[in-house]
PDB file of N, CA and C in Angstrom:
ATOM      1  N   MET A 523      77.306 120.737 128.255  1.00 53.00           N
ATOM      2  CA  MET A 523      77.581 119.417 127.752  1.00 53.00           C
ATOM      3  C   MET A 523      76.764 119.140 126.494  1.00 53.00           C
ATOM      4  N   GLN A 524      75.523 119.584 126.481  1.00 52.00           N
ATOM      5  CA  GLN A 524      74.650 119.364 125.329  1.00 52.00           C
ATOM      6  C   GLN A 524      75.227 120.024 124.075  1.00 52.00           C
ATOM      7  N   LYS A 525      75.845 121.200 124.244  1.00 57.00           N
ATOM      8  CA  LYS A 525      76.432 121.921 123.113  1.00 57.00           C
ATOM      9  C   LYS A 525      77.577 121.114 122.489  1.00 57.00           C
ATOM     10  N   PHE A 526      78.395 120.480 123.330  1.00 51.00           N
ATOM     11  CA  PHE A 526      79.501 119.658 122.836  1.00 51.00           C
ATOM     12  C   PHE A 526      78.976 118.450 122.051  1.00 51.00           C
ATOM     13  N   VAL A 527      77.941 117.811 122.540  1.00 52.00           N
ATOM     14  CA  VAL A 527      77.360 116.640 121.870  1.00 52.00           C
ATOM     15  C   VAL A 527      76.779 117.046 120.523  1.00 52.00           C
ATOM     16  N   THR A 528      76.137 118.193 120.465  1.00 62.00           N
ATOM     17  CA  THR A 528      75.560 118.675 119.210  1.00 62.00           C
ATOM     18  C   THR A 528      76.653 118.966 118.198  1.00 62.00           C
ATOM     19  N   LYS A 529      77.743 119.608 118.620  1.00 58.00           N
ATOM     20  CA  LYS A 529      78.852 119.889 117.716  1.00 58.00           C
ATOM     21  C   LYS A 529      79.507 118.605 117.237  1.00 58.00           C
ATOM     22  N   ALA A 530      79.650 117.632 118.117  1.00 57.00           N
ATOM     23  CA  ALA A 530      80.257 116.360 117.741  1.00 57.00           C
ATOM     24  C   ALA A 530      79.386 115.639 116.720  1.00 57.00           C
ATOM     25  N   ALA A 531      78.095 115.643 116.917  1.00 64.00           N
ATOM     26  CA  ALA A 531      77.177 114.990 115.984  1.00 64.00           C
ATOM     27  C   ALA A 531      77.220 115.696 114.638  1.00 64.00           C
ATOM     28  N   SER A 532      77.322 117.014 114.655  1.00 73.00           N
ATOM     29  CA  SER A 532      77.422 117.777 113.411  1.00 73.00           C
ATOM     30  C   SER A 532      78.711 117.434 112.674  1.00 73.00           C
ATOM     31  N   GLY A 533      79.802 117.291 113.413  1.00 72.00           N
ATOM     32  CA  GLY A 533      81.078 116.922 112.801  1.00 72.00           C
ATOM     33  C   GLY A 533      81.034 115.534 112.188  1.00 72.00           C
ATOM     34  N   VAL A 534      80.348 114.617 112.853  1.00 75.00           N
ATOM     35  CA  VAL A 534      80.216 113.259 112.331  1.00 75.00           C
ATOM     36  C   VAL A 534      79.411 113.283 111.038  1.00 75.00           C
ATOM     37  N   ARG A 535      78.347 114.085 110.997  1.00 82.00           N
ATOM     38  CA  ARG A 535      77.541 114.197 109.771  1.00 82.00           C
ATOM     39  C   ARG A 535      78.358 114.768 108.627  1.00 82.00           C
ATOM     40  N   VAL A 536      79.154 115.773 108.913  1.00 79.00           N
ATOM     41  CA  VAL A 536      79.997 116.379 107.880  1.00 79.00           C
ATOM     42  C   VAL A 536      81.020 115.366 107.363  1.00 79.00           C
ATOM     43  N   ALA A 537      81.636 114.626 108.277  1.00 78.00           N
ATOM     44  CA  ALA A 537      82.624 113.617 107.878  1.00 78.00           C
ATOM     45  C   ALA A 537      81.961 112.510 107.075  1.00 78.00           C
ATOM     46  N   ARG A 538      80.782 112.097 107.473  1.00 82.00           N
ATOM     47  CA  ARG A 538      80.064 111.037 106.756  1.00 82.00           C
ATOM     48  C   ARG A 538      79.712 111.500 105.339  1.00 82.00           C
ATOM     49  N   GLU A 539      79.261 112.741 105.203  1.00 85.00           N
ATOM     50  CA  GLU A 539      78.918 113.283 103.880  1.00 85.00           C
ATOM     51  C   GLU A 539      80.162 113.416 103.000  1.00 85.00           C
ATOM     52  N   ALA A 540      81.266 113.861 103.579  1.00 77.00           N
ATOM     53  CA  ALA A 540      82.513 113.980 102.813  1.00 77.00           C
ATOM     54  C   ALA A 540      82.995 112.604 102.372  1.00 77.00           C
ATOM     55  N   SER A 541      82.864 111.621 103.243  1.00 76.00           N
ATOM     56  CA  SER A 541      83.260 110.254 102.900  1.00 76.00           C
ATOM     57  C   SER A 541      82.400 109.709 101.765  1.00 76.00           C
ATOM     58  N   ARG A 542      81.100 109.967 101.806  1.00 82.00           N
ATOM     59  CA  ARG A 542      80.199 109.507 100.751  1.00 82.00           C
ATOM     60  C   ARG A 542      80.559 110.144  99.412  1.00 82.00           C
ATOM     61  N   ARG A 543      80.828 111.443  99.419  1.00 80.00           N
ATOM     62  CA  ARG A 543      81.207 112.129  98.170  1.00 80.00           C
ATOM     63  C   ARG A 543      82.532 111.605  97.639  1.00 80.00           C
ATOM     64  N   PHE A 544      83.479 111.338  98.510  1.00 72.00           N
ATOM     65  CA  PHE A 544      84.786 110.829  98.093  1.00 72.00           C
ATOM     66  C   PHE A 544      84.663 109.451  97.443  1.00 72.00           C
ATOM     67  N   ARG A 545      83.843 108.587  98.033  1.00 74.00           N
ATOM     68  CA  ARG A 545      83.659 107.235  97.483  1.00 74.00           C
ATOM     69  C   ARG A 545      82.945 107.258  96.143  1.00 74.00           C
ATOM     70  N   SER A 546      82.045 108.203  95.927  1.00 74.00           N
ATOM     71  CA  SER A 546      81.289 108.229  94.673  1.00 74.00           C
ATOM     72  C   SER A 546      82.036 108.952  93.551  1.00 74.00           C
ATOM     73  N   ASP A 547      83.098 109.682  93.858  1.00 67.00           N
ATOM     74  CA  ASP A 547      83.867 110.405  92.835  1.00 67.00           C
ATOM     75  C   ASP A 547      84.879 109.464  92.194  1.00 67.00           C
ATOM     76  N   GLU A 548      84.727 109.205  90.900  1.00 67.00           N
ATOM     77  CA  GLU A 548      85.614 108.284  90.202  1.00 67.00           C
ATOM     78  C   GLU A 548      86.475 108.985  89.152  1.00 67.00           C
ATOM     79  N   SER A 549      86.530 110.290  89.145  1.00 68.00           N
ATOM     80  CA  SER A 549      87.281 111.004  88.109  1.00 68.00           C
ATOM     81  C   SER A 549      88.784 110.751  88.220  1.00 68.00           C
ATOM     82  N   GLY A 550      89.313 110.603  89.399  1.00 69.00           N
ATOM     83  CA  GLY A 550      90.732 110.330  89.568  1.00 69.00           C
ATOM     84  C   GLY A 550      91.112 108.922  89.152  1.00 69.00           C
ATOM     85  N   ALA A 551      90.191 107.985  89.318  1.00 71.00           N
ATOM     86  CA  ALA A 551      90.468 106.596  88.954  1.00 71.00           C
ATOM     87  C   ALA A 551      90.697 106.469  87.453  1.00 71.00           C
ATOM     88  N   THR A 552      89.944 107.205  86.659  1.00 78.00           N
ATOM     89  CA  THR A 552      90.112 107.152  85.213  1.00 78.00           C
ATOM     90  C   THR A 552      91.492 107.649  84.808  1.00 78.00           C
ATOM     91  N   SER A 553      91.954 108.716  85.413  1.00 81.00           N
ATOM     92  CA  SER A 553      93.279 109.245  85.108  1.00 81.00           C
ATOM     93  C   SER A 553      94.367 108.248  85.461  1.00 81.00           C
ATOM     94  N   ILE A 554      94.223 107.591  86.585  1.00 84.00           N
ATOM     95  CA  ILE A 554      95.210 106.607  87.003  1.00 84.00           C
ATOM     96  C   ILE A 554      95.219 105.422  86.042  1.00 84.00           C
ATOM     97  N   GLU A 555      94.027 105.002  85.600  1.00 87.00           N
ATOM     98  CA  GLU A 555      93.958 103.888  84.649  1.00 87.00           C
ATOM     99  C   GLU A 555      94.655 104.246  83.345  1.00 87.00           C
ATOM    100  N   TYR A 556      94.417 105.436  82.837  1.00 89.00           N
ATOM    101  CA  TYR A 556      95.075 105.859  81.598  1.00 89.00           C
ATOM    102  C   TYR A 556      96.590 105.943  81.777  1.00 89.00           C
ATOM    103  N   ALA A 557      97.039 106.412  82.916  1.00 91.00           N
ATOM    104  CA  ALA A 557      98.479 106.490  83.175  1.00 91.00           C
ATOM    105  C   ALA A 557      99.094 105.094  83.234  1.00 91.00           C
ATOM    106  N   MET A 558      98.395 104.141  83.824  1.00 94.00           N
ATOM    107  CA  MET A 558      98.899 102.775  83.884  1.00 94.00           C
ATOM    108  C   MET A 558      98.964 102.146  82.493  1.00 94.00           C
ATOM    109  N   ILE A 559      97.954 102.403  81.668  1.00 95.00           N
ATOM    110  CA  ILE A 559      97.960 101.884  80.300  1.00 95.00           C
ATOM    111  C   ILE A 559      99.117 102.481  79.516  1.00 95.00           C
ATOM    112  N   ALA A 560      99.317 103.794  79.636  1.00 95.00           N
ATOM    113  CA  ALA A 560     100.424 104.452  78.929  1.00 95.00           C
ATOM    114  C   ALA A 560     101.767 103.905  79.402  1.00 95.00           C
ATOM    115  N   GLY A 561     101.888 103.653  80.684  1.00 95.00           N
ATOM    116  CA  GLY A 561     103.128 103.082  81.214  1.00 95.00           C
ATOM    117  C   GLY A 561     103.394 101.689  80.676  1.00 95.00           C
ATOM    118  N   LEU A 562     102.359 100.868  80.611  1.00 96.00           N
ATOM    119  CA  LEU A 562     102.531  99.516  80.072  1.00 96.00           C
ATOM    120  C   LEU A 562     102.895  99.543  78.589  1.00 96.00           C
ATOM    121  N   ILE A 563     102.290 100.451  77.841  1.00 97.00           N
ATOM    122  CA  ILE A 563     102.623 100.573  76.414  1.00 97.00           C
ATOM    123  C   ILE A 563     104.072 100.996  76.244  1.00 97.00           C
ATOM    124  N   SER A 564     104.526 101.943  77.055  1.00 96.00           N
ATOM    125  CA  SER A 564     105.911 102.396  76.925  1.00 96.00           C
ATOM    126  C   SER A 564     106.897 101.294  77.309  1.00 96.00           C
ATOM    127  N   VAL A 565     106.564 100.487  78.306  1.00 96.00           N
ATOM    128  CA  VAL A 565     107.427  99.363  78.677  1.00 96.00           C
ATOM    129  C   VAL A 565     107.470  98.342  77.543  1.00 96.00           C
ATOM    130  N   ALA A 566     106.325  98.083  76.904  1.00 95.00           N
ATOM    131  CA  ALA A 566     106.287  97.136  75.787  1.00 95.00           C
ATOM    132  C   ALA A 566     107.124  97.637  74.613  1.00 95.00           C
ATOM    133  N   ILE A 567     107.044  98.937  74.325  1.00 94.00           N
ATOM    134  CA  ILE A 567     107.840  99.514  73.233  1.00 94.00           C
ATOM    135  C   ILE A 567     109.328  99.405  73.553  1.00 94.00           C
ATOM    136  N   ALA A 568     109.710  99.738  74.771  1.00 92.00           N
ATOM    137  CA  ALA A 568     111.117  99.669  75.157  1.00 92.00           C
ATOM    138  C   ALA A 568     111.639  98.236  75.083  1.00 92.00           C
ATOM    139  N   ALA A 569     110.844  97.279  75.543  1.00 92.00           N
ATOM    140  CA  ALA A 569     111.271  95.883  75.490  1.00 92.00           C
ATOM    141  C   ALA A 569     111.426  95.407  74.046  1.00 92.00           C
ATOM    142  N   THR A 570     110.513  95.821  73.184  1.00 89.00           N
ATOM    143  CA  THR A 570     110.592  95.444  71.769  1.00 89.00           C
ATOM    144  C   THR A 570     111.832  96.035  71.124  1.00 89.00           C
ATOM    145  N   LEU A 571     112.096  97.304  71.387  1.00 86.00           N
ATOM    146  CA  LEU A 571     113.274  97.944  70.805  1.00 86.00           C
ATOM    147  C   LEU A 571     114.568  97.303  71.308  1.00 86.00           C
ATOM    148  N   LEU A 572     114.606  96.952  72.564  1.00 87.00           N
ATOM    149  CA  LEU A 572     115.795  96.279  73.091  1.00 87.00           C
ATOM    150  C   LEU A 572     115.979  94.896  72.471  1.00 87.00           C
ATOM    151  N   ALA A 573     114.873  94.215  72.237  1.00 84.00           N
ATOM    152  CA  ALA A 573     114.954  92.862  71.690  1.00 84.00           C
ATOM    153  C   ALA A 573     115.425  92.855  70.237  1.00 84.00           C
ATOM    154  N   ILE A 574     114.948  93.814  69.443  1.00 86.00           N
ATOM    155  CA  ILE A 574     115.327  93.824  68.025  1.00 86.00           C
ATOM    156  C   ILE A 574     116.470  94.784  67.732  1.00 86.00           C
ATOM    157  N   GLY A 575     116.849  95.577  68.708  1.00 79.00           N
ATOM    158  CA  GLY A 575     117.897  96.575  68.482  1.00 79.00           C
ATOM    159  C   GLY A 575     119.230  95.977  68.113  1.00 79.00           C
ATOM    160  N   THR A 576     119.634  94.924  68.781  1.00 76.00           N
ATOM    161  CA  THR A 576     120.924  94.284  68.517  1.00 76.00           C
ATOM    162  C   THR A 576     120.932  93.692  67.108  1.00 76.00           C
ATOM    163  N   THR A 577     119.858  93.040  66.728  1.00 79.00           N
ATOM    164  CA  THR A 577     119.770  92.443  65.395  1.00 79.00           C
ATOM    165  C   THR A 577     119.826  93.520  64.317  1.00 79.00           C
ATOM    166  N   LEU A 578     119.093  94.591  64.503  1.00 78.00           N
ATOM    167  CA  LEU A 578     119.105  95.676  63.514  1.00 78.00           C
ATOM    168  C   LEU A 578     120.488  96.310  63.416  1.00 78.00           C
ATOM    169  N   ARG A 579     121.125  96.503  64.562  1.00 77.00           N
ATOM    170  CA  ARG A 579     122.461  97.091  64.574  1.00 77.00           C
ATOM    171  C   ARG A 579     123.445  96.212  63.826  1.00 77.00           C
ATOM    172  N   ASP A 580     123.428  94.934  64.122  1.00 78.00           N
ATOM    173  CA  ASP A 580     124.353  94.014  63.461  1.00 78.00           C
ATOM    174  C   ASP A 580     124.093  93.951  61.958  1.00 78.00           C
ATOM    175  N   ASP A 581     122.832  93.893  61.561  1.00 79.00           N
ATOM    176  CA  ASP A 581     122.505  93.827  60.134  1.00 79.00           C
ATOM    177  C   ASP A 581     122.903  95.120  59.419  1.00 79.00           C
ATOM    178  N   PHE A 582     122.603  96.258  60.008  1.00 78.00           N
ATOM    179  CA  PHE A 582     122.884  97.538  59.372  1.00 78.00           C
ATOM    180  C   PHE A 582     124.388  97.772  59.246  1.00 78.00           C
ATOM    181  N   PHE A 583     125.087  97.642  60.354  1.00 78.00           N
ATOM    182  CA  PHE A 583     126.535  97.887  60.310  1.00 78.00           C
ATOM    183  C   PHE A 583     127.265  96.803  59.528  1.00 78.00           C
ATOM    184  N   GLY A 584     126.742  95.584  59.513  1.00 80.00           N
ATOM    185  CA  GLY A 584     127.311  94.541  58.686  1.00 80.00           C
ATOM    186  C   GLY A 584     127.217  94.888  57.218  1.00 80.00           C
ATOM    187  N   ALA A 585     126.068  95.439  56.798  1.00 80.00           N
ATOM    188  CA  ALA A 585     125.878  95.844  55.407  1.00 80.00           C
ATOM    189  C   ALA A 585     126.770  97.026  55.056  1.00 80.00           C
ATOM    190  N   VAL A 586     126.902  97.983  55.979  1.00 80.00           N
ATOM    191  CA  VAL A 586     127.751  99.155  55.727  1.00 80.00           C
ATOM    192  C   VAL A 586     129.204  98.711  55.615  1.00 80.00           C
ATOM    193  N   LEU A 587     129.672  97.872  56.531  1.00 79.00           N
ATOM    194  CA  LEU A 587     131.048  97.395  56.479  1.00 79.00           C
ATOM    195  C   LEU A 587     131.307  96.546  55.234  1.00 79.00           C
ATOM    196  N   ALA A 588     130.334  95.769  54.833  1.00 82.00           N
ATOM    197  CA  ALA A 588     130.485  94.961  53.615  1.00 82.00           C
ATOM    198  C   ALA A 588     130.584  95.861  52.391  1.00 82.00           C
ATOM    199  N   GLY A 589     129.891  96.980  52.416  1.00 81.00           N
ATOM    200  CA  GLY A 589     129.936  97.926  51.303  1.00 81.00           C
ATOM    201  C   GLY A 589     131.300  98.598  51.173  1.00 81.00           C
ATOM    202  N   PHE A 590     131.996  98.794  52.263  1.00 82.00           N
ATOM    203  CA  PHE A 590     133.290  99.447  52.221  1.00 82.00           C
ATOM    204  C   PHE A 590     134.445  98.476  51.950  1.00 82.00           C
ATOM    205  N   SER A 591     134.206  97.189  52.052  1.00 70.00           N
ATOM    206  CA  SER A 591     135.323  96.261  51.856  1.00 70.00           C
ATOM    207  C   SER A 591     135.304  95.639  50.479  1.00 70.00           C
TER     208      SER A 591
END
């Protein structure tokens, strides 16, 4: 029975140490933050292009059609 208790205590220590190392490691958080920033920038670019795309299309093709008539 004593051997089982010793192994269990050793396992708890190993799990506690792994948990401590996991909590102190922030390298993955930085990557996620950069990915979120890049995603927000791409959404902003897409929204801007959609907003001005119709106006640019109408102005450009209007000028081209006016040139041919």
